[in-house]
Coordinates of C-alpha atoms in Angstrom, one line a residue:
Chain M
X1 CA -83.6 -9.9 -243.4
X2 CA -86.5 -11.7 -241.8
X3 CA -85.8 -9.8 -238.6
X4 CA -86.2 -6.4 -240.4
X5 CA -89.4 -7.7 -242.1
X6 CA -90.9 -8.8 -238.8
X7 CA -90.1 -5.5 -237.1
X8 CA -91.6 -3.6 -240.0
X9 CA -94.7 -5.7 -239.9
X10 CA -95.2 -5.1 -236.2
X11 CA -94.6 -1.4 -236.5
X12 CA -97.1 -1.2 -239.4
X13 CA -99.6 -3.0 -237.3
X14 CA -99.0 -0.7 -234.4
X15 CA -99.4 2.4 -236.5
X16 CA -102.5 1.2 -238.3
X17 CA -104.2 0.4 -235.1
X18 CA -103.1 3.8 -233.9
X19 CA -104.3 4.2 -230.4
X20 CA -102.4 1.2 -229.0
X21 CA -99.0 2.7 -229.4
X22 CA -100.0 6.0 -227.7
X23 CA -101.8 4.6 -224.8
X24 CA -98.6 3.7 -222.9
X25 CA -97.2 7.1 -223.6
X26 CA -100.3 8.8 -222.4
X27 CA -100.4 6.7 -219.3
X28 CA -96.8 7.7 -218.6
X29 CA -97.6 11.4 -218.9
X30 CA -100.8 11.1 -216.9
X31 CA -99.1 9.3 -214.0
X32 CA -96.5 12.0 -213.8
X33 CA -99.1 14.8 -214.1
X34 CA -100.9 13.4 -211.0
X35 CA -97.7 13.6 -208.9
X36 CA -97.7 17.4 -208.3
X37 CA -101.4 17.3 -207.6
X38 CA -100.9 14.6 -205.0
X39 CA -97.8 15.8 -203.1
X40 CA -97.9 19.5 -203.8
X41 CA -96.1 21.8 -206.3
X42 CA -93.0 22.8 -204.3
X43 CA -90.0 22.6 -206.8
X44 CA -87.5 21.3 -204.2
X45 CA -89.8 18.4 -203.2
X46 CA -90.6 17.6 -206.8
X47 CA -86.9 17.7 -207.9
X48 CA -86.1 15.3 -205.1
X49 CA -88.7 12.7 -206.0
X50 CA -88.6 13.2 -209.8
X51 CA -86.0 10.6 -210.7
X52 CA -87.7 7.8 -208.9
X53 CA -91.2 8.8 -210.0
X54 CA -90.2 9.1 -213.7
X55 CA -88.8 5.6 -213.5
X56 CA -91.8 4.1 -211.7
X57 CA -94.1 5.7 -214.4
X58 CA -91.8 4.3 -217.1
X59 CA -91.9 0.8 -215.5
X60 CA -95.7 0.8 -215.3
X61 CA -96.3 2.1 -218.8
X62 CA -94.0 -0.6 -220.3
X63 CA -95.8 -3.1 -218.2
X64 CA -99.2 -1.9 -219.6
X65 CA -98.1 -2.7 -223.1
X66 CA -96.6 -6.1 -222.4
X67 CA -99.8 -8.1 -222.3
X68 CA -100.6 -7.4 -226.0
X69 CA -97.1 -8.5 -227.0
X70 CA -97.9 -12.1 -227.8
X71 CA -101.5 -12.7 -226.6
X72 CA -103.4 -11.4 -229.6
X73 CA -101.2 -13.2 -232.1
X74 CA -101.5 -16.3 -230.1
X75 CA -105.3 -16.1 -230.2
X76 CA -105.6 -15.4 -234.0
X77 CA -103.0 -18.1 -234.8
X78 CA -100.4 -16.0 -236.5
X79 CA -97.9 -17.0 -233.8
X80 CA -98.3 -20.6 -235.0
X81 CA -97.7 -19.5 -238.6
X82 CA -94.5 -17.7 -237.4
X83 CA -93.4 -20.8 -235.5
X84 CA -93.8 -22.8 -238.7
X85 CA -91.9 -20.3 -240.8
X86 CA -88.5 -21.8 -240.1
X87 CA -87.1 -18.6 -238.7
X88 CA -85.3 -19.3 -235.4
X89 CA -87.9 -18.6 -232.7
X90 CA -85.6 -16.5 -230.5
X91 CA -85.1 -14.2 -233.6
X92 CA -88.9 -13.8 -233.9
X93 CA -89.1 -12.9 -230.2
X94 CA -86.2 -10.4 -230.6
X95 CA -88.0 -8.8 -233.5
X96 CA -91.2 -8.4 -231.5
X97 CA -89.2 -7.0 -228.6
X98 CA -87.6 -4.5 -231.0
X99 CA -90.9 -3.4 -232.3
X100 CA -92.4 -3.2 -228.8
X101 CA -89.5 -1.0 -227.7
X102 CA -89.8 1.3 -230.7
X103 CA -93.5 1.9 -230.0
X104 CA -93.4 2.2 -226.2
X105 CA -89.8 2.7 -225.1
X106 CA -88.7 5.3 -227.6
X107 CA -91.7 7.6 -227.0
X108 CA -90.7 7.6 -223.3
X109 CA -87.3 8.9 -224.4
X110 CA -88.9 11.8 -226.1
X111 CA -91.4 12.6 -223.4
X112 CA -89.1 11.9 -220.4
X113 CA -87.1 15.2 -220.6
X114 CA -90.2 17.3 -221.0
X115 CA -91.9 15.8 -217.9
X116 CA -88.6 15.9 -216.0
X117 CA -88.4 19.7 -216.6
X118 CA -92.0 20.0 -215.5
X119 CA -91.1 18.1 -212.3
X120 CA -88.2 20.7 -211.7
X121 CA -85.4 18.2 -212.3
X122 CA -82.2 20.2 -212.5
X123 CA -81.1 20.7 -216.2
X124 CA -77.7 19.2 -215.6
X125 CA -79.3 15.9 -214.8
X126 CA -81.3 15.8 -218.1
X127 CA -78.5 14.1 -220.1
X128 CA -78.2 11.3 -217.5
X129 CA -82.0 10.9 -217.5
X130 CA -81.9 10.4 -221.3
X131 CA -79.0 8.0 -221.0
X132 CA -80.8 6.0 -218.3
X133 CA -84.0 5.8 -220.3
X134 CA -82.0 4.8 -223.4
X135 CA -80.2 2.0 -221.5
X136 CA -83.0 1.0 -219.2
X137 CA -86.1 0.8 -221.3
X138 CA -84.8 -1.9 -223.8
X139 CA -84.0 -4.1 -220.7
X140 CA -87.6 -3.6 -219.5
X141 CA -88.9 -4.7 -222.9
X142 CA -86.6 -7.7 -223.0
X143 CA -87.3 -8.9 -219.5
X144 CA -91.0 -8.1 -220.0
X145 CA -91.0 -10.4 -223.1
X146 CA -90.2 -13.4 -220.9
X147 CA -93.2 -12.5 -218.6
X148 CA -95.5 -11.9 -221.6
X149 CA -94.5 -15.2 -223.1
X150 CA -95.1 -17.0 -219.9
X151 CA -98.6 -15.8 -219.3
X152 CA -99.8 -16.5 -222.9
X153 CA -103.0 -18.5 -222.5
X154 CA -103.1 -18.0 -218.7
X155 CA -106.2 -17.1 -216.7
X156 CA -106.0 -13.4 -215.6
X157 CA -102.8 -13.0 -217.5
X158 CA -102.6 -9.2 -217.0
X159 CA -102.5 -9.2 -213.2
X160 CA -100.2 -12.2 -213.2
X161 CA -97.8 -10.4 -215.6
X162 CA -97.3 -7.6 -213.1
X163 CA -96.6 -10.1 -210.3
X164 CA -94.0 -11.9 -212.4
X165 CA -92.3 -9.0 -214.1
X166 CA -92.1 -6.2 -211.5
X167 CA -89.7 -8.1 -209.2
X168 CA -87.4 -8.7 -212.1
X169 CA -87.5 -4.9 -212.9
X170 CA -86.0 -4.0 -209.5
X171 CA -82.4 -3.8 -210.6
X172 CA -83.2 -1.5 -213.5
X173 CA -85.2 0.7 -211.3
X174 CA -82.5 1.0 -208.7
X175 CA -79.6 1.7 -211.1
X176 CA -81.6 4.1 -213.3
X177 CA -83.1 6.2 -210.6
X178 CA -79.7 6.0 -208.8
X179 CA -78.0 7.4 -211.8
X180 CA -80.3 10.4 -212.1
X181 CA -80.2 11.0 -208.3
X182 CA -76.4 11.0 -208.5
X183 CA -76.4 13.4 -211.4
X184 CA -78.9 15.8 -209.7
X185 CA -76.7 15.8 -206.6
X186 CA -73.6 16.6 -208.7
X187 CA -72.0 13.2 -208.2
X188 CA -70.7 10.9 -211.0
X189 CA -73.5 8.9 -212.6
X190 CA -71.2 6.7 -214.6
X191 CA -71.1 3.7 -212.3
X192 CA -74.9 3.5 -212.2
X193 CA -75.1 3.8 -216.0
X194 CA -72.4 1.1 -216.5
X195 CA -74.4 -1.3 -214.3
X196 CA -77.5 -0.4 -216.2
X197 CA -75.7 -1.2 -219.4
X198 CA -74.6 -4.5 -217.8
X199 CA -78.2 -5.4 -217.2
X200 CA -78.9 -4.7 -220.9
X201 CA -75.9 -6.7 -222.1
X202 CA -77.0 -9.6 -220.0
X203 CA -80.7 -9.6 -221.0
X204 CA -80.1 -8.9 -224.7
X205 CA -78.8 -12.4 -225.6
X206 CA -80.6 -14.3 -222.8
X207 CA -84.1 -12.9 -222.6
X208 CA -85.1 -13.8 -226.2
X209 CA -84.0 -17.4 -225.6
X210 CA -86.0 -17.7 -222.4
X211 CA -89.1 -16.0 -224.0
X212 CA -88.8 -18.3 -227.0
X213 CA -88.6 -21.4 -224.7
X214 CA -91.7 -20.2 -222.9
X215 CA -93.6 -19.4 -226.1
X216 CA -92.8 -22.8 -227.6
X217 CA -94.5 -24.4 -224.5
X218 CA -97.6 -22.2 -225.1
X219 CA -97.8 -23.4 -228.7
X220 CA -97.4 -27.1 -228.0
Chain C
X1 CA -74.5 -40.6 -212.4
X2 CA -77.5 -41.4 -214.6
X3 CA -80.3 -39.1 -213.6
X4 CA -82.9 -41.2 -215.3
X5 CA -82.3 -43.9 -212.7
X6 CA -84.5 -41.7 -210.4
X7 CA -87.0 -40.8 -213.1
X8 CA -89.1 -43.8 -212.5
X9 CA -92.0 -42.6 -210.3
X10 CA -92.5 -46.1 -208.8
X11 CA -88.8 -46.3 -207.8
X12 CA -89.0 -42.8 -206.4
X13 CA -92.0 -43.7 -204.3
X14 CA -90.2 -46.7 -202.9
X15 CA -87.2 -44.5 -201.9
X16 CA -89.4 -41.7 -200.6
X17 CA -91.3 -44.0 -198.3
X18 CA -88.0 -44.8 -196.5
X19 CA -86.5 -41.3 -196.7
X20 CA -89.5 -39.3 -195.6
X21 CA -90.1 -40.8 -192.1
X22 CA -86.3 -40.8 -191.4
X23 CA -86.1 -37.1 -192.3
X24 CA -89.2 -36.4 -190.4
X25 CA -87.8 -37.9 -187.2
X26 CA -84.4 -36.2 -187.7
X27 CA -86.2 -32.9 -188.1
X28 CA -88.3 -33.4 -185.0
X29 CA -85.2 -34.4 -182.8
X30 CA -82.9 -31.7 -184.2
X31 CA -85.5 -28.9 -183.9
X32 CA -86.3 -29.9 -180.3
X33 CA -82.6 -30.2 -179.3
X34 CA -81.8 -27.0 -181.2
X35 CA -84.6 -25.1 -179.6
X36 CA -83.6 -26.3 -176.1
X37 CA -80.0 -25.4 -176.6
X38 CA -80.7 -22.1 -178.4
X39 CA -83.5 -20.8 -176.2
X40 CA -82.4 -22.0 -172.8
X41 CA -78.8 -23.3 -172.6
X42 CA -76.9 -21.0 -174.9
X43 CA -75.5 -17.8 -173.4
X44 CA -77.1 -14.4 -174.2
X45 CA -75.0 -12.1 -176.4
X46 CA -72.8 -9.5 -174.7
X47 CA -74.3 -6.7 -176.7
X48 CA -77.8 -7.9 -177.8
X49 CA -78.5 -9.9 -174.6
X50 CA -81.6 -12.2 -175.0
X51 CA -82.7 -10.9 -178.4
X52 CA -79.9 -12.8 -180.1
X53 CA -81.9 -16.0 -179.7
X54 CA -84.0 -14.9 -182.7
X55 CA -81.0 -15.9 -184.7
X56 CA -81.7 -19.6 -184.2
X57 CA -84.8 -19.2 -186.3
X58 CA -83.8 -16.4 -188.5
X59 CA -80.5 -17.7 -189.9
X60 CA -81.6 -21.2 -190.7
X61 CA -84.7 -20.0 -192.4
X62 CA -82.7 -17.5 -194.5
X63 CA -80.2 -20.2 -195.6
X64 CA -83.0 -22.6 -196.5
X65 CA -84.9 -19.9 -198.3
X66 CA -81.9 -19.3 -200.6
X67 CA -81.0 -23.0 -200.9
X68 CA -84.5 -24.0 -201.8
X69 CA -84.5 -21.5 -204.6
X70 CA -81.1 -22.8 -205.9
X71 CA -82.4 -26.4 -205.7
X72 CA -85.5 -25.3 -207.6
X73 CA -83.5 -23.6 -210.3
X74 CA -81.3 -26.7 -210.7
X75 CA -84.3 -28.9 -210.9
X76 CA -85.9 -26.4 -213.4
X77 CA -82.8 -26.6 -215.6
X78 CA -82.9 -30.4 -215.4
X79 CA -86.6 -30.4 -216.3
X80 CA -86.1 -28.1 -219.3
X81 CA -83.0 -29.8 -220.7
X82 CA -83.6 -33.5 -220.0
X83 CA -87.4 -33.5 -219.6
X84 CA -86.9 -35.3 -216.4
X85 CA -90.4 -36.2 -215.3
X86 CA -89.9 -35.7 -211.6
X87 CA -87.9 -32.5 -211.7
X88 CA -90.7 -30.0 -212.5
X89 CA -92.8 -31.8 -209.9
X90 CA -90.1 -31.2 -207.4
X91 CA -90.0 -27.5 -208.3
X92 CA -93.7 -27.3 -207.7
X93 CA -93.5 -29.2 -204.4
X94 CA -90.7 -27.1 -203.1
X95 CA -92.0 -23.6 -204.0
X96 CA -94.5 -23.1 -201.1
X97 CA -91.9 -24.5 -198.7
X98 CA -89.4 -22.0 -199.9
X99 CA -91.9 -19.2 -199.8
X100 CA -92.6 -20.2 -196.2
X101 CA -88.9 -20.1 -195.2
X102 CA -88.6 -16.7 -196.9
X103 CA -91.6 -15.3 -195.0
X104 CA -90.3 -16.7 -191.7
X105 CA -86.9 -15.1 -192.4
X106 CA -88.5 -11.7 -193.1
X107 CA -90.8 -11.8 -190.1
X108 CA -88.2 -13.0 -187.6
X109 CA -85.8 -10.5 -189.1
X110 CA -88.3 -7.8 -188.5
X111 CA -88.8 -8.8 -184.9
X112 CA -85.0 -8.8 -184.5
X113 CA -84.6 -5.5 -186.2
X114 CA -87.0 -3.7 -183.8
X115 CA -84.9 -4.0 -180.6
X116 CA -81.4 -3.9 -182.3
X117 CA -81.9 -1.4 -185.1
X118 CA -84.9 0.4 -183.7
X119 CA -87.0 -0.2 -186.8
X120 CA -89.3 -3.0 -188.0
X121 CA -88.1 -2.6 -191.5
X122 CA -85.2 -0.7 -193.2
X123 CA -84.8 -0.4 -197.0
X124 CA -81.5 -2.2 -196.9
X125 CA -80.1 -4.1 -199.8
X126 CA -80.3 -7.5 -198.1
X127 CA -83.8 -7.0 -196.8
X128 CA -85.0 -5.7 -200.1
X129 CA -83.5 -8.5 -202.2
X130 CA -85.0 -11.1 -199.8
X131 CA -88.4 -9.4 -200.3
X132 CA -87.9 -9.7 -204.0
X133 CA -87.1 -13.4 -203.5
X134 CA -90.4 -13.8 -201.7
X135 CA -92.2 -12.2 -204.7
X136 CA -90.4 -14.6 -207.0
X137 CA -91.7 -17.6 -205.0
X138 CA -95.2 -16.1 -205.0
X139 CA -95.0 -15.4 -208.7
X140 CA -94.0 -19.0 -209.4
X141 CA -96.9 -20.3 -207.3
X142 CA -99.4 -18.0 -209.0
X143 CA -98.0 -18.8 -212.5
X144 CA -98.0 -22.6 -212.1
X145 CA -101.6 -22.5 -211.0
X146 CA -102.8 -20.1 -213.7
X147 CA -103.4 -22.6 -216.5
X148 CA -106.2 -25.1 -217.1
X149 CA -103.5 -27.5 -218.3
X150 CA -101.4 -28.2 -215.2
X151 CA -98.4 -29.4 -217.1
X152 CA -98.2 -26.2 -219.0
X153 CA -98.2 -24.3 -215.7
X154 CA -95.3 -26.3 -214.4
X155 CA -93.3 -25.8 -217.6
X156 CA -93.9 -22.1 -217.7
X157 CA -92.8 -22.0 -214.0
X158 CA -89.5 -23.6 -214.8
X159 CA -88.6 -20.8 -217.2
X160 CA -89.6 -18.2 -214.5
X161 CA -87.5 -19.9 -211.8
X162 CA -84.5 -19.9 -214.0
X163 CA -84.9 -16.3 -214.9
X164 CA -85.3 -15.4 -211.2
X165 CA -82.0 -17.0 -210.3
X166 CA -80.3 -13.6 -210.9
X167 CA -81.6 -12.5 -207.5
X168 CA -79.8 -15.2 -205.5
X169 CA -76.3 -13.8 -205.8
X170 CA -77.7 -10.4 -205.1
X171 CA -79.1 -11.6 -201.8
X172 CA -76.0 -13.5 -200.9
X173 CA -73.5 -10.8 -201.7
X174 CA -75.6 -7.7 -200.9
X175 CA -73.9 -7.4 -197.5
X176 CA -70.5 -7.2 -199.2
X177 CA -71.3 -5.1 -202.2
X178 CA -73.2 -2.3 -200.4
X179 CA -72.8 -0.7 -197.1
X180 CA -75.8 -2.1 -195.2
X181 CA -77.2 -2.2 -191.8
X182 CA -77.4 -6.0 -192.0
X183 CA -74.3 -7.7 -190.6
X184 CA -72.0 -9.5 -192.9
X185 CA -71.6 -13.3 -193.0
X186 CA -70.2 -14.7 -189.7
X187 CA -70.3 -18.5 -190.2
X188 CA -69.2 -19.4 -193.7
X189 CA -66.3 -17.0 -194.3
X190 CA -62.6 -17.1 -195.0
X191 CA -60.6 -17.3 -191.8
X192 CA -63.3 -19.3 -189.9
X193 CA -66.5 -18.4 -188.2
X194 CA -66.6 -15.2 -186.0
X195 CA -69.4 -16.6 -183.9
X196 CA -68.9 -18.2 -180.5
X197 CA -68.9 -22.0 -180.3
X198 CA -71.7 -22.1 -177.7
X199 CA -73.9 -20.3 -180.3
X200 CA -72.6 -22.2 -183.3
X201 CA -73.8 -25.6 -181.9
X202 CA -77.5 -24.8 -181.4
X203 CA -77.4 -23.0 -184.8
X204 CA -76.0 -26.0 -186.5
X205 CA -78.7 -28.2 -184.9
X206 CA -81.4 -25.8 -186.1
X207 CA -80.0 -25.9 -189.6
X208 CA -80.0 -29.7 -189.6
X209 CA -83.5 -29.6 -188.3
X210 CA -84.7 -27.1 -190.9
X211 CA -83.1 -29.1 -193.8
X212 CA -84.5 -32.4 -192.6
X213 CA -87.9 -30.7 -192.3
X214 CA -87.6 -29.5 -195.9
X215 CA -86.6 -33.0 -197.2
X216 CA -89.5 -34.6 -195.2
X217 CA -92.2 -32.2 -196.4
X218 CA -91.0 -32.2 -200.0
X219 CA -91.0 -36.0 -200.1
X220 CA -94.6 -36.1 -198.7
X221 CA -95.8 -33.5 -201.2
X222 CA -94.2 -35.3 -204.1
X223 CA -95.7 -38.6 -202.9
X224 CA -99.1 -37.0 -202.7
X225 CA -98.8 -35.5 -206.1
X226 CA -97.8 -38.9 -207.7
X227 CA -100.6 -40.7 -205.9
X228 CA -103.1 -38.1 -207.0
X229 CA -102.0 -38.6 -210.6
X230 CA -102.2 -42.3 -210.4
X231 CA -105.7 -42.1 -208.9
X232 CA -106.8 -39.7 -211.7
X233 CA -105.4 -41.9 -214.4
X234 CA -107.2 -44.9 -212.9
X235 CA -110.5 -43.0 -212.7
X236 CA -110.1 -41.8 -216.4
X237 CA -109.4 -45.4 -217.6
X238 CA -112.0 -47.2 -215.5
X239 CA -115.1 -48.2 -217.5
X240 CA -118.3 -46.3 -216.9

């Protein structure tokens, strides 16, 4: 109950503030639009690099939104109020992760296939691209929450966040881009997607606990 | 065993003052002997000829890079669960040493890769996961220094170290899970080592030397940290 209320509160905040939610999506689109301008518009070349580039752009756009995840609420004190509310702290973190994913991960799911088509990704790989985004982006939000919780109150938190989180994103990047690559080459993508699902299954219960432990330290 | 027996900084200092010099001299002797055996007395490899001698630096630094991280993760868990006062200090003292071992492993591996594989760097699973390990060390060092409150930095670091532990099995088993250019384990494996005895001896000496060096430098770093704290506390409490 409180979980749903927290998610709705965060979503409402994101929608009222408007621009915040769309900045990550816009960033994702812009990075991918720059690619053909930088490496040339040949369809074969673009199709070859599209899986990796889409995922790098997704990684960076999620990273962009992480810094706001706890920092502003830490500064205005509402995080202290939430900590005193008696709701388990890991549940609060999970609600914030869910809201963060709905505002940054889900839009990528909608924009991904369009940009993939613009980058000449073969149409038979589109389904796997969607599956990889659906399985991978929640993991990015979950693992990112740990990083975001750790840098709350730090000097130069934003730069630090990239240094902490990007190495932890490596498995997701490898399996997700590997799945789309395999599908584009006509090979089975299932093993990659299963590993990606494994990453999600591991981080779903553990990441909120770790992020909650880190946040409690910040509030002490 | 009661962990809190070693939680008293004064008792730790007494022990460290005995252990540190002993470890330091063992490191000096073992590294000297290992280098002499490895660089001069051991035979060249039948395929790689003299370049195989890079192994005597590369393999011990790789092992220590991983073991330091595992030790840091265990200490981080102890610090988080039991609030052991020395555990998070250990993590902070060991991190730069581990980062150094990882860098040494990557650089020596690169020098070894050039003559044997024909490339300074390949995007192989083991090399990449080792590089990620290096970034984890650097991330910890950056995070633990990023707060005005030092203790908060160390506590945040423990959570990061525990999260990063997922990379260790990936490094260890990367040569078995994926087809890589890097050779599989040849010392600790089922059915005994596949490495010649004349090469195993100097390698063992180097490992002993590296480990003793690690113990020595971590003891010295911890001692320095504790004494700095004591000094600071005395300055804050002194009148005027």
